[in-house]
Short mmCIF file of C-alpha atoms in Angstrom, two decimals:
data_model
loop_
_atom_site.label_atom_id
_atom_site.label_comp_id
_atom_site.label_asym_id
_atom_site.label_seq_id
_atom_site.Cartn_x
_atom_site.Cartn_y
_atom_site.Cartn_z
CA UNK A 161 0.00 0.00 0.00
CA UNK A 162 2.42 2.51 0.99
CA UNK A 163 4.29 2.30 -2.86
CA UNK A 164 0.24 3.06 -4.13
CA UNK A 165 0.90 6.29 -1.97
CA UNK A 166 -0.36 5.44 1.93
CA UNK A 167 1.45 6.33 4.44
CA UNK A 168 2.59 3.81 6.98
CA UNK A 169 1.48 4.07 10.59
CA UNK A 170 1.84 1.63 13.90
CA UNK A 171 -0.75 1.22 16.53
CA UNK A 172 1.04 3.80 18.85
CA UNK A 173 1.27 6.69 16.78
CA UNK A 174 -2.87 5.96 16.13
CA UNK A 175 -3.20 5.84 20.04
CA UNK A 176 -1.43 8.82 20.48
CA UNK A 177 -2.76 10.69 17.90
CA UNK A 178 -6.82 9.72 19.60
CA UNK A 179 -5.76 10.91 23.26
CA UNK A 180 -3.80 14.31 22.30
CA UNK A 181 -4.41 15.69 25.35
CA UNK A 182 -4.37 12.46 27.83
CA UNK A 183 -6.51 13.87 30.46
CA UNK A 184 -9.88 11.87 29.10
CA UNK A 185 -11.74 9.42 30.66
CA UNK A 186 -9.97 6.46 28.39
CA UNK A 187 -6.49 8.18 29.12
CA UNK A 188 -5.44 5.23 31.67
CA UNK A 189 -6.49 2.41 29.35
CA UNK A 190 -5.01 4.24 26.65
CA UNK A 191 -1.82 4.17 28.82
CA UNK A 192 -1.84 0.62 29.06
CA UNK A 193 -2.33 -0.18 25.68
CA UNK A 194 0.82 2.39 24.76
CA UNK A 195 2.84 0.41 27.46
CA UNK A 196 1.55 -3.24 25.69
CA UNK A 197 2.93 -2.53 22.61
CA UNK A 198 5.89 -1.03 23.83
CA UNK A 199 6.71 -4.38 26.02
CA UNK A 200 6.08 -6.25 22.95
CA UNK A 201 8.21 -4.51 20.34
CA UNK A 202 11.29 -5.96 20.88
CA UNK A 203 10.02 -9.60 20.39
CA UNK A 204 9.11 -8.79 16.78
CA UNK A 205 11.27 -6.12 15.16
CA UNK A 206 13.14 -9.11 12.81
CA UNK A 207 9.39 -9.68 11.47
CA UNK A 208 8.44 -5.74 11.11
CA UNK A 209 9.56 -3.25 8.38
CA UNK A 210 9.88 -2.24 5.04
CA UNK A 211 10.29 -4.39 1.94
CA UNK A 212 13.55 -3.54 0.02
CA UNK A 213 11.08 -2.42 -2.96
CA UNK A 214 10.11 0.15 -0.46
CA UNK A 215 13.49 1.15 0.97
CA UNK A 216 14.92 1.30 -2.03
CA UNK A 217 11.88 3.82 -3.12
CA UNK A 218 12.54 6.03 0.04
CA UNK A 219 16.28 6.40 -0.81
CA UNK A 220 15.65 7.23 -4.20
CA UNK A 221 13.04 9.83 -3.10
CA UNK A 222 15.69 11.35 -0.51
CA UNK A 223 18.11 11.92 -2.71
CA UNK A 224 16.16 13.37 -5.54
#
């Protein structure tokens, strides 16, 4: 999707985007979802990334 023109995004940048502000009501659970996936990251960065397709696309874009 992302070579058709979306942009990538990860679960915690949508969390953090909803609760701006983090003084809601569903601030605390939206704390403990944050700190899941932030536990859990490290267990499956060698399965998460880019495709070289898409790396080599973002290099090429960079430098012209």
């Amino acid at each position: 999707m992302s070579l058709a023109g979306a942009v990538p995004n990860t679960a915690l940048a949508v969390v953090s985007e909803w609760f701006r502000d983090w003084a809601g009501p569903l601030a605390d659970a939206a704390r403990e979802t944050v700190l899941w996936w932030l536990a859990r990251v490290p267990s499956v960065t060698d399965q998460v990334g880019v495709t070289e397709g898409e790396a080599a696309l973002a290099h090429a874009a960079v430098a012209g």
